[in-house]
Each structure stands twice: as structure tokens, then as C-alpha cells.
PDB file of C-alpha atoms in Angstrom:
ATOM      1  CA  MET G   1      83.026 -54.004  38.140  1.00  0.00           C
ATOM      2  CA  THR G   2      84.267 -56.795  35.383  1.00  0.00           C
ATOM      3  CA  LEU G   3      84.110 -60.554  36.469  1.00  0.00           C
ATOM      4  CA  ASN G   4      87.885 -60.849  36.556  1.00  0.00           C
ATOM      5  CA  ASP G   5      87.889 -57.890  38.992  1.00  0.00           C
ATOM      6  CA  ARG G   6      85.546 -59.451  40.998  1.00  0.00           C
ATOM      7  CA  TRP G   7      87.708 -62.470  41.019  1.00  0.00           C
ATOM      8  CA  ARG G   8      90.579 -60.947  41.916  1.00  0.00           C
ATOM      9  CA  GLU G   9      88.674 -59.171  44.821  1.00  0.00           C
ATOM     10  CA  ILE G  10      87.812 -62.653  46.492  1.00  0.00           C
ATOM     11  CA  ALA G  11      91.309 -63.812  45.946  1.00  0.00           C
ATOM     12  CA  ASP G  12      92.709 -61.364  47.694  1.00  0.00           C
ATOM     13  CA  LYS G  13      90.466 -60.768  49.921  1.00  0.00           C
ATOM     14  CA  GLU G  14      92.092 -60.569  53.882  1.00  0.00           C
ATOM     15  CA  ARG G  15      90.981 -63.867  55.865  1.00  0.00           C
ATOM     16  CA  THR G  16      92.442 -65.502  58.949  1.00  0.00           C
ATOM     17  CA  PRO G  17      95.624 -67.964  57.766  1.00  0.00           C
ATOM     18  CA  GLN G  18      92.337 -71.016  58.875  1.00  0.00           C
ATOM     19  CA  GLU G  19      90.019 -68.984  56.542  1.00  0.00           C
ATOM     20  CA  ASN G  20      92.747 -68.549  53.560  1.00  0.00           C
ATOM     21  CA  GLU G  21      93.601 -72.249  53.782  1.00  0.00           C
ATOM     22  CA  ALA G  22      90.058 -73.342  53.433  1.00  0.00           C
ATOM     23  CA  PHE G  23      89.320 -70.923  50.381  1.00  0.00           C
ATOM     24  CA  TRP G  24      91.900 -72.402  48.593  1.00  0.00           C
ATOM     25  CA  LYS G  25      91.538 -75.846  49.739  1.00  0.00           C
ATOM     26  CA  ASP G  26      87.987 -75.271  48.214  1.00  0.00           C
ATOM     27  CA  TYR G  27      89.003 -73.356  44.986  1.00  0.00           C
ATOM     28  CA  PHE G  28      91.533 -76.174  43.864  1.00  0.00           C
ATOM     29  CA  LEU G  29      89.474 -78.977  44.820  1.00  0.00           C
ATOM     30  CA  LYS G  30      87.163 -77.320  42.052  1.00  0.00           C
ATOM     31  CA  GLU G  31      90.180 -76.733  40.036  1.00  0.00           C
ATOM     32  CA  LYS G  32      91.266 -80.351  39.700  1.00  0.00           C
ATOM     33  CA  ASP G  33      87.960 -81.448  39.293  1.00  0.00           C
ATOM     34  CA  ASN G  34      87.985 -79.523  36.377  1.00  0.00           C
ATOM     35  CA  TYR G  35      91.364 -80.144  35.098  1.00  0.00           C
ATOM     36  CA  ALA G  36      89.918 -83.937  35.150  1.00  0.00           C
ATOM     37  CA  TYR G  37      87.031 -83.753  33.429  1.00  0.00           C
ATOM     38  CA  ILE G  38      88.986 -81.944  30.564  1.00  0.00           C
ATOM     39  CA  LEU G  39      91.765 -84.148  30.254  1.00  0.00           C
ATOM     40  CA  ALA G  40      89.345 -87.574  30.788  1.00  0.00           C
ATOM     41  CA  ASN G  41      87.551 -86.209  27.718  1.00  0.00           C
ATOM     42  CA  ASN G  42      90.171 -84.813  25.656  1.00  0.00           C
ATOM     43  CA  LEU G  43      88.581 -81.039  25.616  1.00  0.00           C
ATOM     44  CA  LYS G  44      91.131 -79.231  23.366  1.00  0.00           C
ATOM     45  CA  ASN G  45      88.496 -76.654  22.805  1.00  0.00           C
ATOM     46  CA  ILE G  46      85.875 -75.047  25.047  1.00  0.00           C
ATOM     47  CA  LYS G  47      83.373 -72.746  23.586  1.00  0.00           C
ATOM     48  CA  GLY G  48      79.814 -71.546  24.438  1.00  0.00           C
ATOM     49  CA  GLN G  49      78.427 -68.755  26.599  1.00  0.00           C
ATOM     50  CA  LEU G  50      80.520 -67.986  29.620  1.00  0.00           C
ATOM     51  CA  SER G  51      77.668 -68.473  32.424  1.00  0.00           C
ATOM     52  CA  GLU G  52      76.589 -71.742  30.900  1.00  0.00           C
ATOM     53  CA  VAL G  53      80.880 -73.078  30.497  1.00  0.00           C
ATOM     54  CA  ALA G  54      81.347 -72.402  33.897  1.00  0.00           C
ATOM     55  CA  GLY G  55      77.826 -73.569  35.458  1.00  0.00           C
ATOM     56  CA  SER G  56      78.680 -77.003  33.393  1.00  0.00           C
ATOM     57  CA  PHE G  57      82.088 -77.180  35.500  1.00  0.00           C
ATOM     58  CA  ASN G  58      80.183 -76.895  38.548  1.00  0.00           C
ATOM     59  CA  MET G  59      81.765 -73.588  39.113  1.00  0.00           C
ATOM     60  CA  ASP G  60      80.142 -69.301  39.388  1.00  0.00           C
ATOM     61  CA  SER G  61      80.799 -67.614  36.346  1.00  0.00           C
ATOM     62  CA  VAL G  62      83.181 -65.446  38.838  1.00  0.00           C
ATOM     63  CA  THR G  63      85.145 -68.196  39.887  1.00  0.00           C
ATOM     64  CA  PHE G  64      85.061 -69.712  36.713  1.00  0.00           C
ATOM     65  CA  ILE G  65      87.393 -66.324  35.515  1.00  0.00           C
ATOM     66  CA  GLY G  66      89.620 -67.317  38.372  1.00  0.00           C
ATOM     67  CA  PHE G  67      89.676 -70.974  36.631  1.00  0.00           C
ATOM     68  CA  LEU G  68      90.587 -69.253  33.449  1.00  0.00           C
ATOM     69  CA  ASP G  69      92.908 -66.955  35.162  1.00  0.00           C
ATOM     70  CA  GLY G  70      94.918 -70.121  36.076  1.00  0.00           C
ATOM     71  CA  ILE G  71      95.115 -71.914  32.346  1.00  0.00           C
ATOM     72  CA  ASN G  72      95.313 -69.051  30.387  1.00  0.00           C
ATOM     73  CA  THR G  73      98.765 -68.844  29.582  1.00  0.00           C
ATOM     74  CA  SER G  74      98.732 -72.452  28.707  1.00  0.00           C
ATOM     75  CA  LEU G  75      96.200 -71.649  25.875  1.00  0.00           C
ATOM     76  CA  VAL G  76      97.136 -71.251  21.917  1.00  0.00           C
ATOM     77  CA  GLU G  77      95.886 -67.946  22.284  1.00  0.00           C
ATOM     78  CA  GLU G  78      95.228 -66.196  25.071  1.00  0.00           C
ATOM     79  CA  THR G  79      92.016 -64.573  26.202  1.00  0.00           C
ATOM     80  CA  ASP G  80      91.783 -60.611  27.851  1.00  0.00           C
ATOM     81  CA  LEU G  81      89.937 -62.075  31.017  1.00  0.00           C
ATOM     82  CA  ASP G  82      89.064 -58.725  32.040  1.00  0.00           C
ATOM     83  CA  THR G  83      86.581 -58.116  28.781  1.00  0.00           C
ATOM     84  CA  LEU G  84      84.816 -60.990  29.708  1.00  0.00           C
ATOM     85  CA  GLU G  85      81.375 -61.094  30.494  1.00  0.00           C
ATOM     86  CA  GLU G  86      78.794 -63.662  31.827  1.00  0.00           C
ATOM     87  CA  THR G  87      77.370 -63.708  28.376  1.00  0.00           C
ATOM     88  CA  SER G  88      80.568 -63.296  26.156  1.00  0.00           C
ATOM     89  CA  ILE G  89      81.336 -66.206  24.000  1.00  0.00           C
ATOM     90  CA  ILE G  90      84.173 -67.839  24.824  1.00  0.00           C
ATOM     91  CA  ASP G  91      86.363 -70.281  22.582  1.00  0.00           C
ATOM     92  CA  ILE G  92      89.678 -71.176  23.865  1.00  0.00           C
ATOM     93  CA  GLU G  93      91.599 -74.038  22.649  1.00  0.00           C
ATOM     94  CA  ILE G  94      94.073 -75.677  25.465  1.00  0.00           C
ATOM     95  CA  ASP G  95      97.181 -76.392  24.088  1.00  0.00           C
ATOM     96  CA  TYR G  96      98.312 -79.667  26.419  1.00  0.00           C
ATOM     97  CA  GLU G  97     101.916 -79.396  26.508  1.00  0.00           C
ATOM     98  CA  LYS G  98     101.589 -75.914  28.016  1.00  0.00           C
ATOM     99  CA  LEU G  99      99.409 -77.086  30.352  1.00  0.00           C
ATOM    100  CA  TYR G 100     101.753 -79.538  31.716  1.00  0.00           C
ATOM    101  CA  PHE G 101     104.487 -77.470  31.768  1.00  0.00           C
ATOM    102  CA  ASN G 102     102.780 -74.728  33.120  1.00  0.00           C
ATOM    103  CA  MET G 103     101.477 -77.062  36.006  1.00  0.00           C
ATOM    104  CA  LEU G 104     105.674 -78.108  36.763  1.00  0.00           C
ATOM    105  CA  ASP G 105     105.951 -74.728  37.402  1.00  0.00           C
ATOM    106  CA  ALA G 106     103.354 -73.387  39.667  1.00  0.00           C
ATOM    107  CA  LYS G 107     104.330 -77.098  41.559  1.00  0.00           C
ATOM    108  CA  ALA G 108     100.614 -78.444  41.026  1.00  0.00           C
ATOM    109  CA  ASP G 109     101.151 -81.927  41.754  1.00  0.00           C
ATOM    110  CA  TRP G 110      97.448 -82.942  42.615  1.00  0.00           C
ATOM    111  CA  LEU G 111      97.264 -81.284  38.651  1.00  0.00           C
ATOM    112  CA  TYR G 112     100.613 -82.604  36.769  1.00  0.00           C
ATOM    113  CA  ASN G 113      99.859 -86.341  38.757  1.00  0.00           C
ATOM    114  CA  LEU G 114      96.549 -86.633  37.463  1.00  0.00           C
ATOM    115  CA  THR G 115      96.138 -90.288  36.101  1.00  0.00           C
ATOM    116  CA  GLU G 116      93.979 -88.705  33.075  1.00  0.00           C
ATOM    117  CA  TRP G 117      97.405 -87.099  31.682  1.00  0.00           C
ATOM    118  CA  ASP G 118      97.920 -91.219  30.387  1.00  0.00           C
ATOM    119  CA  ASN G 119      95.305 -90.992  27.898  1.00  0.00           C
ATOM    120  CA  ILE G 120      96.599 -87.123  26.909  1.00  0.00           C
ATOM    121  CA  LEU G 121     100.978 -87.236  26.864  1.00  0.00           C
ATOM    122  CA  PRO G 122     102.728 -90.253  26.906  1.00  0.00           C
ATOM    123  CA  GLU G 123     104.496 -90.573  29.589  1.00  0.00           C
ATOM    124  CA  GLU G 124     107.729 -90.604  28.102  1.00  0.00           C
ATOM    125  CA  ARG G 125     105.988 -87.054  26.643  1.00  0.00           C
ATOM    126  CA  ARG G 126     105.905 -85.676  30.081  1.00  0.00           C
ATOM    127  CA  LYS G 127     109.306 -86.583  31.420  1.00  0.00           C
ATOM    128  CA  GLU G 128     110.558 -84.487  28.485  1.00  0.00           C
ATOM    129  CA  ILE G 129     108.276 -81.724  29.545  1.00  0.00           C
ATOM    130  CA  ALA G 130     109.722 -81.859  33.168  1.00  0.00           C
ATOM    131  CA  LYS G 131     113.436 -82.359  32.483  1.00  0.00           C
ATOM    132  CA  GLU G 132     112.749 -78.927  29.881  1.00  0.00           C
ATOM    133  CA  PHE G 133     111.121 -77.588  33.244  1.00  0.00           C
ATOM    134  CA  ARG G 134     114.571 -78.025  35.022  1.00  0.00           C
ATOM    135  CA  ILE G 135     116.737 -76.896  32.307  1.00  0.00           C
ATOM    136  CA  SER G 136     114.738 -73.752  32.019  1.00  0.00           C
ATOM    137  CA  ARG G 137     115.226 -73.102  35.043  1.00  0.00           C
ATOM    138  CA  MET G 138     119.274 -73.394  35.949  1.00  0.00           C
ATOM    139  CA  ALA G 139     121.525 -70.812  36.430  1.00  0.00           C
ATOM    140  CA  VAL G 140     123.542 -70.144  33.093  1.00  0.00           C
ATOM    141  CA  SER G 141     126.597 -68.107  33.548  1.00  0.00           C
ATOM    142  CA  ASN G 142     128.180 -66.440  30.922  1.00  0.00           C
ATOM    143  CA  LYS G 143     131.658 -66.306  32.458  1.00  0.00           C
ATOM    144  CA  VAL G 144     134.642 -68.212  31.001  1.00  0.00           C
ATOM    145  CA  GLY G 145     136.074 -70.575  33.030  1.00  0.00           C
ATOM    146  CA  ARG G 146     140.209 -70.874  33.210  1.00  0.00           C
ATOM    147  CA  ASN G 147     139.980 -74.120  31.109  1.00  0.00           C
ATOM    148  CA  ASP G 148     137.080 -73.189  29.013  1.00  0.00           C
ATOM    149  CA  PRO G 149     137.835 -72.116  25.749  1.00  0.00           C
ATOM    150  CA  CYS G 150     138.882 -69.305  24.468  1.00  0.00           C
ATOM    151  CA  PRO G 151     136.312 -67.331  22.803  1.00  0.00           C
ATOM    152  CA  CYS G 152     138.246 -65.193  20.538  1.00  0.00           C
ATOM    153  CA  GLY G 153     138.360 -68.958  18.935  1.00  0.00           C
ATOM    154  CA  SER G 154     141.779 -69.141  18.954  1.00  0.00           C
ATOM    155  CA  GLY G 155     141.334 -72.987  20.433  1.00  0.00           C
ATOM    156  CA  LYS G 156     143.449 -72.653  23.383  1.00  0.00           C
ATOM    157  CA  LYS G 157     142.589 -72.843  26.714  1.00  0.00           C
ATOM    158  CA  TYR G 158     141.062 -69.120  28.599  1.00  0.00           C
ATOM    159  CA  LYS G 159     144.404 -68.945  30.664  1.00  0.00           C
ATOM    160  CA  LYS G 160     146.921 -69.974  27.636  1.00  0.00           C
ATOM    161  CA  CYS G 161     145.055 -66.726  25.448  1.00  0.00           C
ATOM    162  CA  CYS G 162     143.185 -64.095  26.561  1.00  0.00           C
ATOM    163  CA  GLY G 163     143.023 -64.721  29.758  1.00  0.00           C
ATOM    164  CA  LYS G 164     146.831 -64.553  30.603  1.00  0.00           C
ATOM    165  CA  GLU G 165     148.027 -61.235  32.790  1.00  0.00           C
TER     166      GLU G 165
END
């Protein structure tokens, strides 16, 4: 069983609602500490043997795979988590703008509101990324409205051109 399979088994384990809440609360505290450390030290690259890197983040290897699973889409190049073992050498590069965007997407306010972001991305850029995030979530209709310009290019309103009955 791979480390990733073991993480999935632990994460998906059936628990009482209280046990589940306690499990995720504990995990999210570790995750928050990891991100605060990464941002505070501007660790754009993380390299080393998986078990040693996990230890440096105060996590066991299986839990660290869970952390990597969460950050994977924010990396310059995603990592195949199913191939990782305790002795695997990892070499990851974090894209901070993707990371901030993905934290917004995950609604992880405890992460995207970390004060450590101040030294990584200027507030203006974080606001731009938040705006890009909101725009990316807007529904867009391809339907032409009656008062919109006609798509045929005539310059007339749709209702006076191709939309006439």
C-alpha cells in the first residue's frame, strides 16, 4: 500500500462527527503551521528525502503526503503522489500565486489570511488574485439578449436584426 493510499484510508476513515471534527481540526492546525513556516521563510523550493522533509515539518510521512496532496495543484509541476515512498527524494517548487488562488478556492481563510503573505505577495496583488478568483467563478451565458448587438455583425440590435420574428 502506497503512502498516498494510507493517507486516503486515514482521511476517509469512518468516524463519529466529533472524531471527524477533531481529526481535521488537528490536521488543519498542522497545515496552517506548515504554510506559515513556508511563507515566513520564503521556501519556494522544498527538496530532500520525504521522511526527513516530513519530520522537518513536524509530520509523519503519511500525513505529509496529505499536505502534499493539498499543495500539489499549487506547484510549478505537480508530483505523482502514488509513486512516493519514505525514501523518495522530493523536489517541489511552489507557485505562490497559484497557492493563494487555490486557498481562496478551498475557502481556507485560516490560510489565505496568514500575515506571512505580506512578505510574499503585496496586498494589491492578493486583491487582484481574489478578483480573478471571483471572476473565474461567475456564470457566463452565451445567450444573446434582445438589446445586445447582433452577432451577425450588422451593428443593429439583435431584436431589430436576426432576432426579428
